[in-house]
Amino acid sequence: MDQNTLTLDLRSYSAETDSHQHDFHQLVLPVAGQLDMTVGQRSGQVSCQHAAIVAAGESHGFAGSVDNCFVVADIPDLLAPELERLPAFINLNPALMQYVCFLQQQLQQSNSTSSQRQMLLLLIQLLHEQHGEKTSIDRRISTARDYLDNHFNQAISLTQIAGIASLSPRQLSELFRKQLGMTPQQYLIEKRMQQAWQLLEQNQLSIQQVADKVGYTSLPAFSDRFRKHFNIPPSHFRRSGK
């Protein structure tokens, strides 16, 4: 797999046990049925609210039940190095399960590579927030990320973040990407989109109010960015009754 290429699709598995390894990370998320897996020395299942994370180079085996279906993501290790630090088998909270359902619906339609990339980056972020640890991140990058987490609804420049992290803009971008799999600017956009998704799901604010709360003074600019990320407009949540 190319180090800048990722895939996100729906897959089914046979009942015959198979075992292999690959040089990219893999996420296996439940849609229907059950998948029995071994990842290294650990055993578990992908079913209902349980998912599996297979780190690059990890030997793993699997066997599926009848009529199974899973959202599967193949991710270059350099794109998401933090996945190596997550458990092989995890529980999915309601927000993650809801997002997996959304991914299933989107994968059953025609989606661009760009929109799939954005959906997957948000998925990785959600997984890391539920199961990851900040202690393994470089202190300067942790400082920059914490600032973005707390001020994402404000106008923030790369120079400003670099100063807070005591790095040059170039050093910050390179180290941030190496440790978190994206640049500070990309992280800021992902953070804003994640928060926007959650606010739209709650259905307590107008779309303009949601845009304001995630740092967009222009509603058209917010709507355009949201559509590029998820291949649906913010108004999708209102039309569907959410």
mmCIF file of C-alpha atoms in Angstrom, residues 4-237:
data_model
loop_
_atom_site.group_PDB
_atom_site.id
_atom_site.type_symbol
_atom_site.label_atom_id
_atom_site.label_comp_id
_atom_site.label_asym_id
_atom_site.label_seq_id
_atom_site.Cartn_x
_atom_site.Cartn_y
_atom_site.Cartn_z
ATOM 1 C CA ASN A 4 -0.504 8.207 1.242
ATOM 2 C CA THR A 5 -3.295 5.849 0.149
ATOM 3 C CA LEU A 6 -6.068 4.465 2.315
ATOM 4 C CA THR A 7 -9.167 2.399 1.625
ATOM 5 C CA LEU A 8 -12.542 2.354 3.341
ATOM 6 C CA ASP A 9 -15.158 -0.189 2.292
ATOM 7 C CA LEU A 10 -17.722 -2.807 3.317
ATOM 8 C CA ARG A 11 -16.490 -6.410 3.534
ATOM 9 C CA SER A 12 -17.787 -9.861 4.442
ATOM 10 C CA TYR A 13 -15.716 -12.823 5.641
ATOM 11 C CA SER A 14 -16.089 -16.575 5.189
ATOM 12 C CA ALA A 15 -16.415 -19.084 8.020
ATOM 13 C CA GLU A 16 -13.087 -20.636 7.057
ATOM 14 C CA THR A 17 -10.302 -19.429 9.326
ATOM 15 C CA ASP A 18 -7.659 -17.341 7.621
ATOM 16 C CA SER A 19 -4.461 -15.778 8.974
ATOM 17 C CA HIS A 20 -2.010 -13.227 7.610
ATOM 18 C CA GLN A 21 -0.324 -9.883 8.250
ATOM 19 C CA HIS A 22 0.185 -6.663 6.283
ATOM 20 C CA ASP A 23 2.260 -3.485 6.408
ATOM 21 C CA PHE A 24 -0.690 -1.155 7.105
ATOM 22 C CA HIS A 25 -3.067 -0.642 10.022
ATOM 23 C CA GLN A 26 -6.578 -2.045 9.757
ATOM 24 C CA LEU A 27 -9.818 -1.132 11.516
ATOM 25 C CA VAL A 28 -12.683 -3.652 11.541
ATOM 26 C CA LEU A 29 -15.997 -2.169 12.663
ATOM 27 C CA PRO A 30 -19.303 -4.047 13.134
ATOM 28 C CA VAL A 31 -22.316 -3.728 10.854
ATOM 29 C CA ALA A 32 -23.903 -7.208 10.939
ATOM 30 C CA GLY A 33 -22.894 -10.664 12.138
ATOM 31 C CA GLN A 34 -19.773 -11.650 14.026
ATOM 32 C CA LEU A 35 -16.071 -12.005 13.255
ATOM 33 C CA ASP A 36 -13.890 -14.104 15.569
ATOM 34 C CA MET A 37 -10.328 -12.776 15.549
ATOM 35 C CA THR A 38 -6.899 -13.299 16.989
ATOM 36 C CA VAL A 39 -4.481 -10.376 16.917
ATOM 37 C CA GLY A 40 -1.033 -11.459 18.043
ATOM 38 C CA GLN A 41 -1.642 -13.344 21.296
ATOM 39 C CA ARG A 42 -5.037 -11.741 21.928
ATOM 40 C CA SER A 43 -8.440 -13.156 21.014
ATOM 41 C CA GLY A 44 -11.716 -11.302 20.616
ATOM 42 C CA GLN A 45 -14.771 -10.649 18.499
ATOM 43 C CA VAL A 46 -16.035 -7.915 16.227
ATOM 44 C CA SER A 47 -19.783 -7.756 16.805
ATOM 45 C CA CYS A 48 -22.451 -5.356 18.036
ATOM 46 C CA GLN A 49 -20.479 -2.657 19.908
ATOM 47 C CA HIS A 50 -17.043 -4.288 19.644
ATOM 48 C CA ALA A 51 -14.348 -3.472 17.072
ATOM 49 C CA ALA A 52 -10.798 -4.583 16.290
ATOM 50 C CA ILE A 53 -7.648 -2.591 15.560
ATOM 51 C CA VAL A 54 -4.850 -4.490 13.807
ATOM 52 C CA ALA A 55 -1.519 -2.653 13.902
ATOM 53 C CA ALA A 56 0.777 -2.832 10.888
ATOM 54 C CA GLY A 57 2.886 -6.010 10.892
ATOM 55 C CA GLU A 58 0.686 -7.734 13.492
ATOM 56 C CA SER A 59 -0.197 -11.354 12.638
ATOM 57 C CA HIS A 60 -3.945 -11.925 12.846
ATOM 58 C CA GLY A 61 -6.502 -14.612 12.080
ATOM 59 C CA PHE A 62 -10.236 -14.395 11.513
ATOM 60 C CA ALA A 63 -13.377 -16.389 10.753
ATOM 61 C CA GLY A 64 -16.804 -14.913 10.079
ATOM 62 C CA SER A 65 -20.329 -15.987 10.939
ATOM 63 C CA VAL A 66 -23.096 -16.382 8.372
ATOM 64 C CA ASP A 67 -24.334 -13.147 6.731
ATOM 65 C CA ASN A 68 -21.700 -10.872 8.189
ATOM 66 C CA CYS A 69 -20.724 -7.358 7.126
ATOM 67 C CA PHE A 70 -18.116 -4.948 8.448
ATOM 68 C CA VAL A 71 -16.768 -1.488 7.751
ATOM 69 C CA VAL A 72 -13.060 -2.075 7.122
ATOM 70 C CA ALA A 73 -10.370 0.591 6.813
ATOM 71 C CA ASP A 74 -6.832 -0.074 5.559
ATOM 72 C CA ILE A 75 -4.604 2.782 6.728
ATOM 73 C CA PRO A 76 -0.909 3.455 5.984
ATOM 74 C CA ASP A 77 1.029 3.323 9.254
ATOM 75 C CA LEU A 78 2.540 6.775 8.664
ATOM 76 C CA LEU A 79 -0.902 8.339 8.260
ATOM 77 C CA ALA A 80 -2.080 7.285 11.720
ATOM 78 C CA PRO A 81 0.841 6.221 13.944
ATOM 79 C CA GLU A 82 -1.321 6.620 17.055
ATOM 80 C CA LEU A 83 -3.273 3.474 16.119
ATOM 81 C CA GLU A 84 -0.306 1.366 17.242
ATOM 82 C CA ARG A 85 -0.945 2.539 20.799
ATOM 83 C CA LEU A 86 -4.626 1.548 20.909
ATOM 84 C CA PRO A 87 -5.902 -1.831 22.200
ATOM 85 C CA ALA A 88 -6.479 -4.646 19.687
ATOM 86 C CA PHE A 89 -10.123 -5.009 20.777
ATOM 87 C CA ILE A 90 -12.207 -2.059 21.893
ATOM 88 C CA ASN A 91 -15.757 -1.195 22.886
ATOM 89 C CA LEU A 92 -17.532 1.466 20.851
ATOM 90 C CA ASN A 93 -19.484 4.147 22.663
ATOM 91 C CA PRO A 94 -22.876 5.308 21.274
ATOM 92 C CA ALA A 95 -21.304 8.202 19.337
ATOM 93 C CA LEU A 96 -18.857 5.863 17.588
ATOM 94 C CA MET A 97 -21.587 3.329 16.808
ATOM 95 C CA GLN A 98 -23.688 6.092 15.319
ATOM 96 C CA TYR A 99 -20.742 7.156 13.188
ATOM 97 C CA VAL A 100 -20.171 3.564 12.002
ATOM 98 C CA CYS A 101 -23.812 3.487 10.853
ATOM 99 C CA PHE A 102 -23.211 6.718 8.971
ATOM 100 C CA LEU A 103 -20.099 5.219 7.325
ATOM 101 C CA GLN A 104 -22.087 2.180 6.236
ATOM 102 C CA GLN A 105 -24.716 4.373 4.607
ATOM 103 C CA GLN A 106 -22.098 6.464 2.836
ATOM 104 C CA LEU A 107 -20.166 3.428 1.578
ATOM 105 C CA GLN A 108 -23.332 2.030 0.045
ATOM 106 C CA GLN A 109 -23.407 5.172 -2.100
ATOM 107 C CA SER A 110 -20.807 6.629 -4.433
ATOM 108 C CA ASN A 111 -18.163 8.605 -2.528
ATOM 109 C CA SER A 112 -15.005 10.322 -3.692
ATOM 110 C CA THR A 113 -11.597 9.317 -2.365
ATOM 111 C CA SER A 114 -11.341 12.754 -0.771
ATOM 112 C CA SER A 115 -14.601 12.402 1.170
ATOM 113 C CA GLN A 116 -13.645 8.900 2.313
ATOM 114 C CA ARG A 117 -10.312 10.236 3.551
ATOM 115 C CA GLN A 118 -12.015 12.926 5.595
ATOM 116 C CA MET A 119 -14.530 10.470 7.056
ATOM 117 C CA LEU A 120 -11.731 8.114 8.041
ATOM 118 C CA LEU A 121 -9.617 10.846 9.615
ATOM 119 C CA LEU A 122 -12.576 11.809 11.778
ATOM 120 C CA LEU A 123 -13.105 8.158 12.725
ATOM 121 C CA ILE A 124 -9.451 7.874 13.803
ATOM 122 C CA GLN A 125 -9.818 11.031 15.859
ATOM 123 C CA LEU A 126 -12.928 9.712 17.599
ATOM 124 C CA LEU A 127 -11.200 6.413 18.373
ATOM 125 C CA HIS A 128 -8.145 8.173 19.740
ATOM 126 C CA GLU A 129 -10.246 10.447 21.942
ATOM 127 C CA GLN A 130 -12.090 7.459 23.453
ATOM 128 C CA HIS A 131 -9.168 5.063 23.849
ATOM 129 C CA GLY A 132 -5.901 6.921 23.320
ATOM 130 C CA GLU A 133 -3.472 8.460 25.785
ATOM 131 C CA LYS A 134 -1.843 11.854 25.469
ATOM 132 C CA THR A 135 1.185 10.910 27.540
ATOM 133 C CA SER A 136 2.997 9.317 24.592
ATOM 134 C CA ILE A 137 2.891 12.512 22.532
ATOM 135 C CA ASP A 138 5.806 14.965 22.488
ATOM 136 C CA ARG A 139 5.148 17.676 25.099
ATOM 137 C CA ARG A 140 5.344 20.475 22.517
ATOM 138 C CA ILE A 141 2.888 18.741 20.217
ATOM 139 C CA SER A 142 0.615 17.996 23.159
ATOM 140 C CA THR A 143 0.694 21.707 24.038
ATOM 141 C CA ALA A 144 -0.209 22.661 20.467
ATOM 142 C CA ARG A 145 -2.998 20.089 20.307
ATOM 143 C CA ASP A 146 -4.437 21.155 23.659
ATOM 144 C CA TYR A 147 -4.499 24.741 22.439
ATOM 145 C CA LEU A 148 -6.341 23.728 19.269
ATOM 146 C CA ASP A 149 -8.790 21.641 21.307
ATOM 147 C CA ASN A 150 -9.592 24.611 23.541
ATOM 148 C CA HIS A 151 -9.614 27.398 20.927
ATOM 149 C CA PHE A 152 -10.884 25.692 17.748
ATOM 150 C CA ASN A 153 -13.773 28.158 17.566
ATOM 151 C CA GLN A 154 -11.363 31.075 17.121
ATOM 152 C CA ALA A 155 -9.202 32.282 14.239
ATOM 153 C CA ILE A 156 -5.813 30.574 14.686
ATOM 154 C CA SER A 157 -2.695 30.933 12.538
ATOM 155 C CA LEU A 158 0.110 28.399 12.145
ATOM 156 C CA THR A 159 2.586 30.998 13.416
ATOM 157 C CA GLN A 160 0.498 31.507 16.536
ATOM 158 C CA ILE A 161 0.380 27.765 17.319
ATOM 159 C CA ALA A 162 4.108 27.393 16.627
ATOM 160 C CA GLY A 163 4.898 30.151 19.118
ATOM 161 C CA ILE A 164 2.804 28.466 21.792
ATOM 162 C CA ALA A 165 4.634 25.163 21.152
ATOM 163 C CA SER A 166 8.076 26.888 21.091
ATOM 164 C CA LEU A 167 8.750 25.589 17.570
ATOM 165 C CA SER A 168 9.131 27.153 14.161
ATOM 166 C CA PRO A 169 6.072 26.764 11.879
ATOM 167 C CA ARG A 170 7.974 24.238 9.757
ATOM 168 C CA GLN A 171 9.129 22.214 12.758
ATOM 169 C CA LEU A 172 5.624 22.223 14.193
ATOM 170 C CA SER A 173 4.048 21.017 10.938
ATOM 171 C CA GLU A 174 6.587 18.224 10.457
ATOM 172 C CA LEU A 175 6.475 16.948 14.055
ATOM 173 C CA PHE A 176 2.698 17.322 14.341
ATOM 174 C CA ARG A 177 2.180 15.312 11.166
ATOM 175 C CA LYS A 178 4.674 12.645 12.233
ATOM 176 C CA GLN A 179 2.984 12.096 15.601
ATOM 177 C CA LEU A 180 -0.690 12.702 14.779
ATOM 178 C CA GLY A 181 -0.876 11.859 11.092
ATOM 179 C CA MET A 182 -2.000 15.319 9.941
ATOM 180 C CA THR A 183 -0.864 18.945 9.954
ATOM 181 C CA PRO A 184 -2.073 21.431 12.594
ATOM 182 C CA GLN A 185 -4.337 23.046 9.994
ATOM 183 C CA GLN A 186 -5.879 19.678 9.137
ATOM 184 C CA TYR A 187 -6.299 18.874 12.819
ATOM 185 C CA LEU A 188 -8.104 22.185 13.365
ATOM 186 C CA ILE A 189 -10.511 21.449 10.522
ATOM 187 C CA GLU A 190 -11.121 17.910 11.793
ATOM 188 C CA LYS A 191 -11.794 19.231 15.293
ATOM 189 C CA ARG A 192 -14.253 21.783 13.971
ATOM 190 C CA MET A 193 -16.046 19.230 11.824
ATOM 191 C CA GLN A 194 -16.252 16.739 14.680
ATOM 192 C CA GLN A 195 -17.823 19.339 16.953
ATOM 193 C CA ALA A 196 -20.168 20.474 14.192
ATOM 194 C CA TRP A 197 -21.347 16.904 13.631
ATOM 195 C CA GLN A 198 -22.121 16.460 17.323
ATOM 196 C CA LEU A 199 -23.953 19.780 17.575
ATOM 197 C CA LEU A 200 -26.034 19.060 14.478
ATOM 198 C CA GLU A 201 -26.951 15.641 15.900
ATOM 199 C CA GLN A 202 -28.243 17.277 19.084
ATOM 200 C CA ASN A 203 -30.638 19.394 16.997
ATOM 201 C CA GLN A 204 -30.724 22.214 19.566
ATOM 202 C CA LEU A 205 -29.084 24.936 17.462
ATOM 203 C CA SER A 206 -29.666 26.376 14.025
ATOM 204 C CA ILE A 207 -27.059 25.625 11.364
ATOM 205 C CA GLN A 208 -25.826 29.238 11.608
ATOM 206 C CA GLN A 209 -25.402 28.873 15.370
ATOM 207 C CA VAL A 210 -23.462 25.639 14.867
ATOM 208 C CA ALA A 211 -21.214 27.392 12.348
ATOM 209 C CA ASP A 212 -20.557 30.195 14.839
ATOM 210 C CA LYS A 213 -19.690 27.736 17.619
ATOM 211 C CA VAL A 214 -17.053 25.957 15.510
ATOM 212 C CA GLY A 215 -15.308 29.072 14.234
ATOM 213 C CA TYR A 216 -17.091 29.939 10.982
ATOM 214 C CA THR A 217 -18.638 33.387 10.674
ATOM 215 C CA SER A 218 -19.731 32.595 7.118
ATOM 216 C CA LEU A 219 -22.537 30.047 6.789
ATOM 217 C CA PRO A 220 -21.720 29.279 3.115
ATOM 218 C CA ALA A 221 -18.065 28.646 4.027
ATOM 219 C CA PHE A 222 -19.107 26.318 6.849
ATOM 220 C CA SER A 223 -21.619 24.454 4.692
ATOM 221 C CA ASP A 224 -19.077 24.035 1.905
ATOM 222 C CA ARG A 225 -16.426 22.669 4.266
ATOM 223 C CA PHE A 226 -18.888 20.284 5.939
ATOM 224 C CA ARG A 227 -20.075 18.972 2.570
ATOM 225 C CA LYS A 228 -16.492 18.371 1.430
ATOM 226 C CA HIS A 229 -15.783 16.397 4.604
ATOM 227 C CA PHE A 230 -18.843 14.159 4.679
ATOM 228 C CA ASN A 231 -20.357 14.401 1.204
ATOM 229 C CA ILE A 232 -23.586 15.661 2.783
ATOM 230 C CA PRO A 233 -24.668 19.214 3.694
ATOM 231 C CA PRO A 234 -25.412 20.301 7.278
ATOM 232 C CA SER A 235 -29.085 20.490 6.299
ATOM 233 C CA HIS A 236 -29.051 16.667 6.015
ATOM 234 C CA PHE A 237 -29.590 16.517 9.768
#
